[in-house]
CSV table of C-alpha atoms and ligand atoms in Angstrom, one decimal:
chain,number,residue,atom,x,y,z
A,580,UNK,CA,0.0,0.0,0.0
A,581,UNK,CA,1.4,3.5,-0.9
A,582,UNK,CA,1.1,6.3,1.6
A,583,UNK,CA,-0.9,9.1,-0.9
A,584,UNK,CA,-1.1,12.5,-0.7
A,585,UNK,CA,-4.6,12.6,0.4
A,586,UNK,CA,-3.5,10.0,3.2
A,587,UNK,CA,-0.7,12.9,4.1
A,588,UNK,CA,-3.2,15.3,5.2
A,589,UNK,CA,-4.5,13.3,7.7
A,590,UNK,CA,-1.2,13.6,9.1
A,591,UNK,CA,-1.0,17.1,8.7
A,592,UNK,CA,-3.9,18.8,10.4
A,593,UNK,CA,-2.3,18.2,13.9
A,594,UNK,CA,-0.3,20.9,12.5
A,595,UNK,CA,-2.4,23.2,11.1
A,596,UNK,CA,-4.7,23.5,14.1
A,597,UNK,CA,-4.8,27.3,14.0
A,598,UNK,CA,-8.1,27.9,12.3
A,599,UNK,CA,-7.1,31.6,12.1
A,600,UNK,CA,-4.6,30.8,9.3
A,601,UNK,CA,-4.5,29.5,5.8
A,602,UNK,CA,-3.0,27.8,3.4
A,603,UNK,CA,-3.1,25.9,0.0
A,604,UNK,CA,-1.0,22.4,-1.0
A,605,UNK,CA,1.2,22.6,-3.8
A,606,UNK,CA,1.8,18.6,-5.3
A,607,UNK,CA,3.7,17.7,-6.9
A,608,UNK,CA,3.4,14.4,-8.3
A,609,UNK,CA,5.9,11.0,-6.8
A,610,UNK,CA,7.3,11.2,-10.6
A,611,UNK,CA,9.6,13.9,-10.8
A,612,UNK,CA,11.2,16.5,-13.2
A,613,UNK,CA,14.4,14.7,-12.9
A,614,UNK,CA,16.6,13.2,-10.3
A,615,UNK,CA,20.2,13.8,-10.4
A,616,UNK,CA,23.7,14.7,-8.8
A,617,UNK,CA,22.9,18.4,-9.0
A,618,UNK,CA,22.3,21.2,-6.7
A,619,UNK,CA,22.2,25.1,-8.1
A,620,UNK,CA,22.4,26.1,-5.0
A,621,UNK,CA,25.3,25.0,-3.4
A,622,UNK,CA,27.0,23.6,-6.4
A,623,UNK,CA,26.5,26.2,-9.1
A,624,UNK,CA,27.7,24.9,-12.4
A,625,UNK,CA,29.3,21.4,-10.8
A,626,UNK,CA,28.1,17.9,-9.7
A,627,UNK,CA,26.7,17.6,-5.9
A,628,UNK,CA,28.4,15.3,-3.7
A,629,UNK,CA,25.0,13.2,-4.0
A,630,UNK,CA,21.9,12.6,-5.5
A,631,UNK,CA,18.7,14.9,-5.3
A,632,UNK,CA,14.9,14.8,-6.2
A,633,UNK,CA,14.2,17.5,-7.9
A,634,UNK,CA,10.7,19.3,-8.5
A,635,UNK,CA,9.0,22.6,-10.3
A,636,UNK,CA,10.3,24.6,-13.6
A,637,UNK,CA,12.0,22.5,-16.6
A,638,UNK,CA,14.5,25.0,-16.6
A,639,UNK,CA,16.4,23.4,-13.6
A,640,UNK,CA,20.0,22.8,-14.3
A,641,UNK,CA,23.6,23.2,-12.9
A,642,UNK,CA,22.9,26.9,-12.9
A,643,UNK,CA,19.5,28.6,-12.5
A,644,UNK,CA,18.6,32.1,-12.1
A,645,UNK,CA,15.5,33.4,-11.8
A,646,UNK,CA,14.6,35.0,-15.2
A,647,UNK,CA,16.2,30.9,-16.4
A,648,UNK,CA,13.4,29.7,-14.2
A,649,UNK,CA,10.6,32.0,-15.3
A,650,UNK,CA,11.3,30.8,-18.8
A,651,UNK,CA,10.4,26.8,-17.9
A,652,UNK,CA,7.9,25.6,-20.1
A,653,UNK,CA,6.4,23.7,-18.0
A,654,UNK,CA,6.6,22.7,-14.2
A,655,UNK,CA,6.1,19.3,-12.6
A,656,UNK,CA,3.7,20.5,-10.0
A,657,UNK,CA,0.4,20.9,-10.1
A,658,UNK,CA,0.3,25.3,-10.2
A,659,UNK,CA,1.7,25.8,-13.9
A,660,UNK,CA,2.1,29.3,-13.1
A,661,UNK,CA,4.7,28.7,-10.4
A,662,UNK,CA,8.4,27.9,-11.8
A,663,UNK,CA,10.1,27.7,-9.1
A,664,UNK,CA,12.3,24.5,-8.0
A,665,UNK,CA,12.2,22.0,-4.7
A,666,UNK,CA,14.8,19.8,-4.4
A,667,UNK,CA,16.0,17.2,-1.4
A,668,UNK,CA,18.1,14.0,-0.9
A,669,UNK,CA,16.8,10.8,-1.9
A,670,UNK,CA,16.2,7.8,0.2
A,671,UNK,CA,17.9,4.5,-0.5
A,672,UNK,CA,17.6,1.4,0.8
A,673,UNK,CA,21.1,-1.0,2.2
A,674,UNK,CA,20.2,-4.8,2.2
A,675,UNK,CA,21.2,-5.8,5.6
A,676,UNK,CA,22.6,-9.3,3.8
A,677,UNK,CA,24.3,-7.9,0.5
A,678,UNK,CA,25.1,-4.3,2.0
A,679,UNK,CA,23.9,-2.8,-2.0
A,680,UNK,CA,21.9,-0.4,-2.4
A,681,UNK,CA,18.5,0.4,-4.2
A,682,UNK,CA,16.6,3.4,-4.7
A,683,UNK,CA,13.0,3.5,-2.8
A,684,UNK,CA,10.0,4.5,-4.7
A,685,UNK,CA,8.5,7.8,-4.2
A,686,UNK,CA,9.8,11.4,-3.0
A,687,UNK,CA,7.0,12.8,-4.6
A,688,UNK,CA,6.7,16.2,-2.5
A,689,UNK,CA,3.5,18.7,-1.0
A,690,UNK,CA,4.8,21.9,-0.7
A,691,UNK,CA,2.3,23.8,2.3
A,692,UNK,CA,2.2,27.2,1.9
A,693,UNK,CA,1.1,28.6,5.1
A,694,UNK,CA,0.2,31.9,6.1
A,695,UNK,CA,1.5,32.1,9.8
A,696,UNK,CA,2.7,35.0,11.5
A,697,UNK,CA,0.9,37.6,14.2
A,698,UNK,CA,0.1,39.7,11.1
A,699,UNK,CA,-2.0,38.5,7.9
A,700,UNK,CA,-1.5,41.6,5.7
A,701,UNK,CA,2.4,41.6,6.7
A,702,UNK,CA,3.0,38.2,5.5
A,703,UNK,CA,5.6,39.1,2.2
A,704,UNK,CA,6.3,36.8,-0.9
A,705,UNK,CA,9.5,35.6,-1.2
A,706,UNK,CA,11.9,38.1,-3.9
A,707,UNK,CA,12.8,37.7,-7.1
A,708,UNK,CA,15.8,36.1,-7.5
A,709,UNK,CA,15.5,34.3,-3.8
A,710,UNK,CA,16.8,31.0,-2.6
A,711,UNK,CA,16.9,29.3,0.7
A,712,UNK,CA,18.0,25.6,2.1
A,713,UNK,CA,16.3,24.2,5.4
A,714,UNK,CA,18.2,22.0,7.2
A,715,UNK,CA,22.0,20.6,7.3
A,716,UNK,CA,24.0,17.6,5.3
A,717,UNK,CA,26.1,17.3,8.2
A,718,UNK,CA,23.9,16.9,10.7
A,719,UNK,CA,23.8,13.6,12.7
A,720,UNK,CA,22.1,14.0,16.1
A,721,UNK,CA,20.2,16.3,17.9
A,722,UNK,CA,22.2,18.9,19.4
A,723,UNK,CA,19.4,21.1,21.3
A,724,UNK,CA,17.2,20.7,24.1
A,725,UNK,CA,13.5,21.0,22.9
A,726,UNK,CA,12.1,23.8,23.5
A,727,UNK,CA,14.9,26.4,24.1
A,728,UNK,CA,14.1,28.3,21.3
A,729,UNK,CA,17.2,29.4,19.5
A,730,UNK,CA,17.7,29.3,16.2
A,731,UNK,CA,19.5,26.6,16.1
A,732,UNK,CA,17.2,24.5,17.8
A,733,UNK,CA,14.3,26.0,16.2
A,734,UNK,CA,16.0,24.6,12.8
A,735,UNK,CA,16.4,21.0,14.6
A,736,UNK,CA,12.5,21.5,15.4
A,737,UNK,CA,11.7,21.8,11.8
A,738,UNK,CA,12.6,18.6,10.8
A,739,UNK,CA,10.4,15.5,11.6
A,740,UNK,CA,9.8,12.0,10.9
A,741,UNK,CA,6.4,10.0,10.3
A,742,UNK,CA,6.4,6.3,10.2
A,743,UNK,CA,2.8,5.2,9.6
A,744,UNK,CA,1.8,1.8,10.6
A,745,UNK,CA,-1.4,-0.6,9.9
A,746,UNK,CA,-0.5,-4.2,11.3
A,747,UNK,CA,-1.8,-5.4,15.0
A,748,UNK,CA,-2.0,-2.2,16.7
A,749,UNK,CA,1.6,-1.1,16.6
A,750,UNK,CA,2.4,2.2,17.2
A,751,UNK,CA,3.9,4.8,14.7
A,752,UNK,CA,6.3,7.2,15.5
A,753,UNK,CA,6.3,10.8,14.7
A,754,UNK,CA,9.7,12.3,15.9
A,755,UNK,CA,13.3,13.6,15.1
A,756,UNK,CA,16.1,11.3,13.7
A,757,UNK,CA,14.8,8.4,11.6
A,758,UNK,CA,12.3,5.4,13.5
A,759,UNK,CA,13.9,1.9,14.3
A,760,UNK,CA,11.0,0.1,13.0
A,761,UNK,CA,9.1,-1.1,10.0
A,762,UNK,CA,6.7,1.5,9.0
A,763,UNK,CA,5.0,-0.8,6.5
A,764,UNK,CA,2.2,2.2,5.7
A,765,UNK,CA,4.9,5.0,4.6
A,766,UNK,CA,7.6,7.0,5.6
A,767,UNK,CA,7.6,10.6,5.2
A,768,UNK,CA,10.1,13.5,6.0
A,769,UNK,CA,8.6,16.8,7.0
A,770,UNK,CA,10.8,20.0,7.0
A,771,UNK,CA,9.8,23.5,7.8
A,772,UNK,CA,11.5,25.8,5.6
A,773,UNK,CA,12.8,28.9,7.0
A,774,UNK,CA,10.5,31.9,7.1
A,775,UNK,CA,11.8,35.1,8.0
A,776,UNK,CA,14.1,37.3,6.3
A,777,UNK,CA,16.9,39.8,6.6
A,778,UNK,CA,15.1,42.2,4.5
A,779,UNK,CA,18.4,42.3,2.0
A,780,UNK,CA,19.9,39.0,0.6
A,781,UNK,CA,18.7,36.7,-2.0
A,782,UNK,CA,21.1,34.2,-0.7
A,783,UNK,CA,24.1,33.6,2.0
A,784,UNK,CA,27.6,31.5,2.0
A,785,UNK,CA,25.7,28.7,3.8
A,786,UNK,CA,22.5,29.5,2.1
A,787,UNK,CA,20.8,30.2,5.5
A,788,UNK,CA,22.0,32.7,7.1
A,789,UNK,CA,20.0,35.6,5.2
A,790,UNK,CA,17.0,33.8,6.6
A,791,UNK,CA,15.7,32.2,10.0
A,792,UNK,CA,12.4,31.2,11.4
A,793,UNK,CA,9.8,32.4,13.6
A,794,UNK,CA,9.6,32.8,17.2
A,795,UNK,CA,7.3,29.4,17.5
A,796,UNK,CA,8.5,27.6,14.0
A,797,UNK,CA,5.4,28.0,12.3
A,798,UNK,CA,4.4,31.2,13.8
A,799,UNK,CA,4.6,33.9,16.0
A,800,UNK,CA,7.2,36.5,15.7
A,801,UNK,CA,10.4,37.1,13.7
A,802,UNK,CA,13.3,37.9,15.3
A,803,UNK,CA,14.6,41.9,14.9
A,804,UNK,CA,17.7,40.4,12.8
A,805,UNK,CA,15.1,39.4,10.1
A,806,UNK,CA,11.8,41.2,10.5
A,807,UNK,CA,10.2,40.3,6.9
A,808,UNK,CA,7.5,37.6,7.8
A,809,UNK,CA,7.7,35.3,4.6
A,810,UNK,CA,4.9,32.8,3.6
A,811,UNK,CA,5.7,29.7,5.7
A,812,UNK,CA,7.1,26.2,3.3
A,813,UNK,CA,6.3,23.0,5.2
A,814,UNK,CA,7.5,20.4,2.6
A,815,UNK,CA,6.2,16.9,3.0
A,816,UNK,CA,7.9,14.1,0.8
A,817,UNK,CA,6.5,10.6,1.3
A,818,UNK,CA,8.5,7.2,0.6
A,819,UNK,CA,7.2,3.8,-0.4
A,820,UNK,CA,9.2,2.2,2.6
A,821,UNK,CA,6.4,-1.0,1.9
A,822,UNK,CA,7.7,-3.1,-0.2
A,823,UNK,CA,11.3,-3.4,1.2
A,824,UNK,CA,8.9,-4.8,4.6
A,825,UNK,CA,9.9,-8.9,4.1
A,826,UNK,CA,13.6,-7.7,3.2
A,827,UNK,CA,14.8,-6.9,6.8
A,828,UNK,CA,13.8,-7.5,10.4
A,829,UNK,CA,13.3,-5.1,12.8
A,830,UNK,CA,13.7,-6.9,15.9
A,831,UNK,CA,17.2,-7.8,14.2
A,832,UNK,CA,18.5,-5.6,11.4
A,833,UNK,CA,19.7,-2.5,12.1
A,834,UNK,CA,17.3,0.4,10.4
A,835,UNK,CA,18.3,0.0,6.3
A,836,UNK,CA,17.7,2.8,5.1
A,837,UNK,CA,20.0,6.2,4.0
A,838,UNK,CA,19.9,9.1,2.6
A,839,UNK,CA,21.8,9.7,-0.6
A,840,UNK,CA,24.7,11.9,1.0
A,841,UNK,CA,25.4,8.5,3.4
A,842,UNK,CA,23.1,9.7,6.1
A,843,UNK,CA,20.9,6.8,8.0
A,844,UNK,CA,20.2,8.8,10.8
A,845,UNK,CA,17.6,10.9,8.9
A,846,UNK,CA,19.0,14.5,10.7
A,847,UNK,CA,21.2,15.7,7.6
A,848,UNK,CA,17.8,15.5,5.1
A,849,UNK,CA,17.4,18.9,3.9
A,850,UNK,CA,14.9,20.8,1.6
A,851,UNK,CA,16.3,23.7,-0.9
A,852,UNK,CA,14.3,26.3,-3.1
A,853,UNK,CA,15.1,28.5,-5.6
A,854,UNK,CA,12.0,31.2,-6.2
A,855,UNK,CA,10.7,31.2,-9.8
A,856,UNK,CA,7.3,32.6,-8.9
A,857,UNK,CA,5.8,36.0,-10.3
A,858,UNK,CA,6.6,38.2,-7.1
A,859,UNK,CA,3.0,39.8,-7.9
A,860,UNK,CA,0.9,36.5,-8.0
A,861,UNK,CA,2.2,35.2,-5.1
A,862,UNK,CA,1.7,38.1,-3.2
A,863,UNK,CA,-1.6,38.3,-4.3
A,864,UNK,CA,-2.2,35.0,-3.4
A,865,UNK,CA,-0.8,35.2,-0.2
A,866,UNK,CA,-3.0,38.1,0.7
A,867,UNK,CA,-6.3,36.9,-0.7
A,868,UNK,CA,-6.5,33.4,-1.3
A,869,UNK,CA,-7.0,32.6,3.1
A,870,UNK,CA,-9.9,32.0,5.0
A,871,UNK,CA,-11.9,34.9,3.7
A,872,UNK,CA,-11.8,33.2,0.2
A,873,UNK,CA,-14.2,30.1,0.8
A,874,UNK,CA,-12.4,26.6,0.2
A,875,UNK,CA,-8.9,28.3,0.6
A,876,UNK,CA,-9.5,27.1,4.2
A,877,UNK,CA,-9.0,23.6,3.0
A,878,UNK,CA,-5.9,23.7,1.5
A,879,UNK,CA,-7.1,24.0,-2.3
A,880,UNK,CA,-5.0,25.5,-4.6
A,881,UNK,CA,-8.1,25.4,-7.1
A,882,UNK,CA,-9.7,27.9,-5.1
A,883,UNK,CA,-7.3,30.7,-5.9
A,884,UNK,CA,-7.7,32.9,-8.9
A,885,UNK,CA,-4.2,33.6,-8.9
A,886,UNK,CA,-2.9,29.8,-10.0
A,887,UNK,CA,-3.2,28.3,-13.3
A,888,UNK,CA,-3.8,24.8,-12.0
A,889,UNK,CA,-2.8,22.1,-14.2
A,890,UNK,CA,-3.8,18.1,-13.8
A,891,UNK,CA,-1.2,15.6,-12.0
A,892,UNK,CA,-1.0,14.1,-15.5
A,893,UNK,CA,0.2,17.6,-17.1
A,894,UNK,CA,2.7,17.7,-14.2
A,895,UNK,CA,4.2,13.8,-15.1
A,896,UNK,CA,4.7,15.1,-18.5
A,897,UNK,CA,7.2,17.6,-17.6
A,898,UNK,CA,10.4,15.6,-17.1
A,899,UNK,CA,13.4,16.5,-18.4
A,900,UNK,CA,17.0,14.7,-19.3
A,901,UNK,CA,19.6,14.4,-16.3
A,902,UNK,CA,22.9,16.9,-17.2
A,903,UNK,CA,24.5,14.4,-15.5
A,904,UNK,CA,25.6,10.9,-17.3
A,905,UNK,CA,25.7,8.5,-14.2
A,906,UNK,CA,24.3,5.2,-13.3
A,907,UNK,CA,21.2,6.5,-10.3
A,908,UNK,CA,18.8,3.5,-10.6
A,909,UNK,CA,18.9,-0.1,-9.4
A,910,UNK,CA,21.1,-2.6,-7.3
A,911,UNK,CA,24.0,-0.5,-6.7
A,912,UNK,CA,27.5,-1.2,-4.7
A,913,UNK,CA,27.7,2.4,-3.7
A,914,UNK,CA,25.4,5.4,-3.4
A,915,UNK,CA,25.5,7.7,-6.4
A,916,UNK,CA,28.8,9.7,-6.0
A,917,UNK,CA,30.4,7.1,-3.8
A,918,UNK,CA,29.0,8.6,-0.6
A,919,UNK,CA,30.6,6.3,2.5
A,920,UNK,CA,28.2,6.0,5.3
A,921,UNK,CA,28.7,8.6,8.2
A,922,UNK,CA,26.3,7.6,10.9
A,923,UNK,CA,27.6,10.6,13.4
A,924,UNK,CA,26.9,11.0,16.2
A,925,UNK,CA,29.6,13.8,15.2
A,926,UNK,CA,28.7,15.8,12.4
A,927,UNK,CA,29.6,14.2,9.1
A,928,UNK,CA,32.2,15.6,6.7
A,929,UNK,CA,30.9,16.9,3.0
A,930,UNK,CA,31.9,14.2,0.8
A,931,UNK,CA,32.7,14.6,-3.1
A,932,UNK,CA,34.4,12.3,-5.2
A,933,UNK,CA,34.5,13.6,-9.0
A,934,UNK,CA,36.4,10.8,-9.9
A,935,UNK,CA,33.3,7.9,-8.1
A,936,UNK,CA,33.2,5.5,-11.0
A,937,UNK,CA,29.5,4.8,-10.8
B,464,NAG,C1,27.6,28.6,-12.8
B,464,NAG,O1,27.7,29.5,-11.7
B,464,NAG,C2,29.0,29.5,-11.1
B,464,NAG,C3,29.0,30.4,-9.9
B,464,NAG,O2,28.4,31.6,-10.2
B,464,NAG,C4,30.1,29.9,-12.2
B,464,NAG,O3,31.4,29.9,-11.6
B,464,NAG,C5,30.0,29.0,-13.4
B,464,NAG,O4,30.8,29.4,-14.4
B,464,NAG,C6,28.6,28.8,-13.9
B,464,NAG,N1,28.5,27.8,-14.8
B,464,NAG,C7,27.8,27.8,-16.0
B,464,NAG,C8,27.9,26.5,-16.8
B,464,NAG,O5,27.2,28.7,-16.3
B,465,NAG,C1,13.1,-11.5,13.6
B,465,NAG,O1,14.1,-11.6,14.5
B,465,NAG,C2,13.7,-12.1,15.7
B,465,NAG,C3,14.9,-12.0,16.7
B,465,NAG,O2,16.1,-12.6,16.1
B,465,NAG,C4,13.2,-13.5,15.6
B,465,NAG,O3,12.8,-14.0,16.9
B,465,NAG,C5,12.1,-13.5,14.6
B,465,NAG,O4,11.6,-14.9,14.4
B,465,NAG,C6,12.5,-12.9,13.3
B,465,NAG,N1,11.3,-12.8,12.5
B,465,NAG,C7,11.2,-13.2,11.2
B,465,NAG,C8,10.0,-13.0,10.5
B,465,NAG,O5,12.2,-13.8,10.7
B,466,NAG,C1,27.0,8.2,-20.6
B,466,NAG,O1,28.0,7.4,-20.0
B,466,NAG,C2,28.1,6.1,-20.6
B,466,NAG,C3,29.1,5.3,-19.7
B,466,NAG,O2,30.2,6.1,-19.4
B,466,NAG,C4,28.5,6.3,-22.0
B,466,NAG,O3,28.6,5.0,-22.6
B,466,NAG,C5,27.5,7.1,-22.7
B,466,NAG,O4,27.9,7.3,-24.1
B,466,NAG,C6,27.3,8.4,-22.1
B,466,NAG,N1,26.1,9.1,-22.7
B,466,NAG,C7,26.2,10.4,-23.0
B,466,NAG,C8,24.9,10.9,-23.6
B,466,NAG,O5,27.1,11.1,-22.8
């Protein structure tokens, strides 16, 4: 059984339990524009260390800007008028007999956009020309007590894990670091992206510092250092964890499965985002497609005038060539870029090996 979208809401509303905000889903569909050793973001023109899912406007490639992304003609989402590009790791999953690898099914990705923050008509669309990452590669464990409330905790905080669960009453889990179970009814990663801004840079050196999140994650206050209150990204990618269920043991194996930059802790997954929006639609969008717009309440994106919605089917149709020539499917002896296993709890070191033969 494969843990759908409309399955994932379910699992959302605990979340969105303000009535007083929000929001609209943007899917985009399990089949994606492309999958590949790329990132524009933190390697602009080169190969990635390791292997990404990549979302949104055909025009993604070892270099985007944002006029390059406006230009896509087409997107692989399910608002045709937005361009802009999601990306994160993929999972993979390590036979606990042979040790190879396999790609697991999925990493189709809901992008939330949620209007959170103390003040509706203050909440601003992201710039032209923006780009952000959530989360950290390096990551291992969890660093932060809960709760403290400092930015680097609050960016621990964003990043959960759901391990659904159908057989004899077992319990799921919903927490940080990955689950040591089965979770034979999907496995899904759920990142806040941050959603405050410094008011001046597109981007930073680490791609985070120009932005930071709000007092209470997914609302509240932002802090004086970055006083624009963006529209709030939850991303929620879902994995087909099911059908590797007779291949391992949980009572005996160790958990099997890692993320493509060697991570099978689950706390280096990240999400990145390069903005390829019109600044004007999404502003309007953000300021009249909420509550006061009836079925906006809900989630639906086909209740905003602003989108240009196109079907799931439209969205599988825009796919587009790798720019990277490498073996990224099937029984593999090493993760795509020769990515070595770093299971922390000390952060990991960036690995990335131009010369990996795969
Ligand atoms: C991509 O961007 C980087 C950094 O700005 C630049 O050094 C490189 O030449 C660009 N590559 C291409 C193919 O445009
Ligand atoms: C799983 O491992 C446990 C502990 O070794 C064992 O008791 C159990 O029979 C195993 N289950 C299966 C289905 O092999
Ligand atoms: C991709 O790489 C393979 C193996 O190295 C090679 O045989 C093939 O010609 C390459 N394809 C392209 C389009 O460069």
């Amino acid at each position: 059984m494969f843990f759908n979208a409309a399955a994932a809401v379910v699992a959302f509303t605990a979340l969105a339990a303000s009535p007083a905000h929000a929001f609209w889903r943007l899917s985009c569909d399990r089949t994606s524009l492309v999958r590949e050793r790329a990132d524009p973001i933190v390697n602009p023109g080169a190969k990635s260390g390791h292997l990404h899912v990549i979302h949104g406007g055909s025009n993604f490639n070892l270099n985007v800007t944002f006029d390059s992304l406006r230009a896509s003609s087409c997107t692989s989402c399910q608002i045709a008028n937005d361009k802009s590009n999601y990306w994160t790791p993929t999972l993979w999953f390590q036979d606990p007999k042979t040790k190879q690898f396999e790609p697991v099914d999925g990493g189709g990705i809901l992008v939330y956009y949620l209007q959170r923050g103390d003040n509706h008509d203050q909440i601003k669309s992201f710039p032209a020309g923006f780009r952000m990452i959530a989360g950290d590669m390096t990551l291992r464990a969890k660093k932060f007590k809960e709760g403290e409330g400092s930015q680097g905790e609050l960016r621990e905080r964003a990043l959960k894990w759901s391990c659904l669960r159908y057989t004899g009453g077992q319990t799921g889990y919903d927490g940080y670091g990955f689950p040591t179970t089965q979770c034979e009814a999907g496995f899904q990663a759920r990142i806040h992206m941050p959603n405050c801004w410094d008011g001046k840079n597109l981007d930073s050196a680490d791609h985070r510092s120009h932005v930071a999140y709000m007092s209470v994650l997914d609302n509240g206050k932002c802090p004086d250092t970055h006083p624009i209150n963006f529209i709030t990204m939850f991303f929620e990618q879902t994995w087909d964890t099911s059908k590797f269920v007779s291949r391992w043991n949980d009572s005996r194996d160790p958990w099997p499965f890692v993320w493509s930059h060697g991570d099978n802790t689950g706390y280096g997954y990240h999400g990145d985002f390069v903005m390829g929006w019109d600044v004007n639609t999404l502003q309007k969008a953000i300021l009249e497609c909420n509550n006061q717009t009836p079925g906006t309440a809900a989630g639906q994106a086909e209740a905003c005038p602003h989108f240009q919605m196109q079907s799931a089917d439209a969205g599988k149709a825009c796919t587009i060539k790798p720019h990277i020539n490498e073996t990224t499917d099937g029984t593999l002896a090493r993760l795509p870029g020769c990515n070595p296993i770093q299971k922390g709890p000390e952060n990991a070191t960036p690995y990335n090996d131009n010369n990996c033969p795969l």
